[in-house]
CSV table of C-alpha atoms in Angstrom, one decimal:
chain,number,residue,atom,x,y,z
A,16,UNK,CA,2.0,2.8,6.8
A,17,UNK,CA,2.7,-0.2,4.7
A,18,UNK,CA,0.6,-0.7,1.4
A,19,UNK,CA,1.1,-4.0,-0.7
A,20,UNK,CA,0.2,-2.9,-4.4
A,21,UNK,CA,1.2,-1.6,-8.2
A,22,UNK,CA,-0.3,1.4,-7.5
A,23,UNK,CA,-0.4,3.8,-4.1
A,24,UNK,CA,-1.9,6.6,-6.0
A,25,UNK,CA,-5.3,6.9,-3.8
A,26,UNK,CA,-3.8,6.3,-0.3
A,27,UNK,CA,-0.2,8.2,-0.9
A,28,UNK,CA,-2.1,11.8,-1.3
A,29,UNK,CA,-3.1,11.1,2.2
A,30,UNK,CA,1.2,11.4,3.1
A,31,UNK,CA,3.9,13.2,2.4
A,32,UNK,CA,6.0,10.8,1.2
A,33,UNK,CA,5.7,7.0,-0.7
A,34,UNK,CA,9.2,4.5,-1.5
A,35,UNK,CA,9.2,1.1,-1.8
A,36,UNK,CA,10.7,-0.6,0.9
A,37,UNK,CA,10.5,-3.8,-0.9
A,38,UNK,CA,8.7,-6.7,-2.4
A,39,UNK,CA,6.3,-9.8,-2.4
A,40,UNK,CA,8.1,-13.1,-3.5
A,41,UNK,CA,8.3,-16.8,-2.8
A,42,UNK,CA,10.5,-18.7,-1.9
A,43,UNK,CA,9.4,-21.8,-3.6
A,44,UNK,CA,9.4,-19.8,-7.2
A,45,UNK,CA,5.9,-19.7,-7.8
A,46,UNK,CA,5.3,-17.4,-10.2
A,47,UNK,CA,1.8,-15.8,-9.6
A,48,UNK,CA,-0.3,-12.7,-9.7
A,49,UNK,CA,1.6,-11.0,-6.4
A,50,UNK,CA,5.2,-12.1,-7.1
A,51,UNK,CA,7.5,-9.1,-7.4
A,52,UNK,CA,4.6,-7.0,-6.1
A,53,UNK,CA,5.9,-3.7,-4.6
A,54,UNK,CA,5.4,-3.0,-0.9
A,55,UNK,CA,5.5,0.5,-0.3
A,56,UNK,CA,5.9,2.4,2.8
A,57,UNK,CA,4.2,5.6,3.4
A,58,UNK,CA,5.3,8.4,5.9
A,59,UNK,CA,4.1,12.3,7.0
A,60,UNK,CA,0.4,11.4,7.4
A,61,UNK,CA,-1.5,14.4,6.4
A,62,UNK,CA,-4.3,14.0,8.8
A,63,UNK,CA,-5.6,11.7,11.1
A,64,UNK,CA,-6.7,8.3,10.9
A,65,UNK,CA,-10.4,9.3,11.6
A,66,UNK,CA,-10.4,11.3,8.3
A,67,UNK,CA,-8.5,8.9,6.5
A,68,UNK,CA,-10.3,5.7,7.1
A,69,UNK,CA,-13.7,6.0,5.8
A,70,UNK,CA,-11.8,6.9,2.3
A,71,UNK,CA,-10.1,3.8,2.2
A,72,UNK,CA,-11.7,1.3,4.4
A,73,UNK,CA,-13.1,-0.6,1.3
A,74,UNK,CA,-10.2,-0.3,-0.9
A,75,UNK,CA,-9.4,-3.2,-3.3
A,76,UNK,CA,-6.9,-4.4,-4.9
């Protein structure tokens, strides 16, 4: 799974692993609040996506 975020602490204890893959920029040089924001990819699920959901169905950023 991909998360977009500073912080995957509430969805990565639902996998066995988190890395960033990468991040959010511009290519105009905007500078702004999701500039140089982490994307993070998440792998090993720990259960399935029926169990997971409801936990993080409303998450915000």
């Amino acid at each position: 799974m991909l998360f977009v975020g500073y912080d995957p602490s509430k969805i990565a204890k639902h996998f066995g692993a988190a890395r960033i893959a990468g991040q959010v920029g511009n290519r105009l040089g905007i500078r702004n609040a999701s500039d140089t924001m982490p994307v993070w990819l998440l792998t090993g699920r720990t259960g399935s996506w029926a169990e997971i959901w409801p936990q993080l169905k409303e998450m915000r950023a």
